[in-house]
Amino acid sequence: MVKGQAAAGIALPPLPDDLRRQEAHAPVVEGEPVIAILARERQALDRANARQGRTVQFYDDLTTKYGTRP
């Protein structure tokens, strides 16, 4: 147990590994149509937005469980 946990009196669950991941930009391949690159970039953005949503849900679940909402 670390000092912060001892002071708080609770042990928070670990943050899921997926929520720490950074989303890379779509690769740009020379000669490929721009629309294909844009489509892959939008897919990457969709994954990043979904991850952010899971992060917010994780935090909301914690604050609900431990009653620490401001």
PDB file of C-alpha atoms in Angstrom, residues 25-29 32 37 40-41:
ATOM      1  CA  HIS A  25      -2.085   8.517 -36.762  1.00  0.00           C
ATOM      2  CA  ALA A  26      -2.974   6.516 -39.836  1.00  0.00           C
ATOM      3  CA  PRO A  27       0.066   5.797 -41.984  1.00  0.00           C
ATOM      4  CA  VAL A  28       0.458   7.842 -45.140  1.00  0.00           C
ATOM      5  CA  VAL A  29       1.467   5.708 -48.116  1.00  0.00           C
ATOM      6  CA  GLU A  32      -2.449   6.121 -52.098  1.00  0.00           C
ATOM      7  CA  ILE A  37      -5.824   7.906 -45.752  1.00  0.00           C
ATOM      8  CA  ARG A  40      -8.102   5.386 -41.747  1.00  0.00           C
ATOM      9  CA  GLU A  41      -7.454   8.603 -39.834  1.00  0.00           C
TER      10      GLU A  41
END
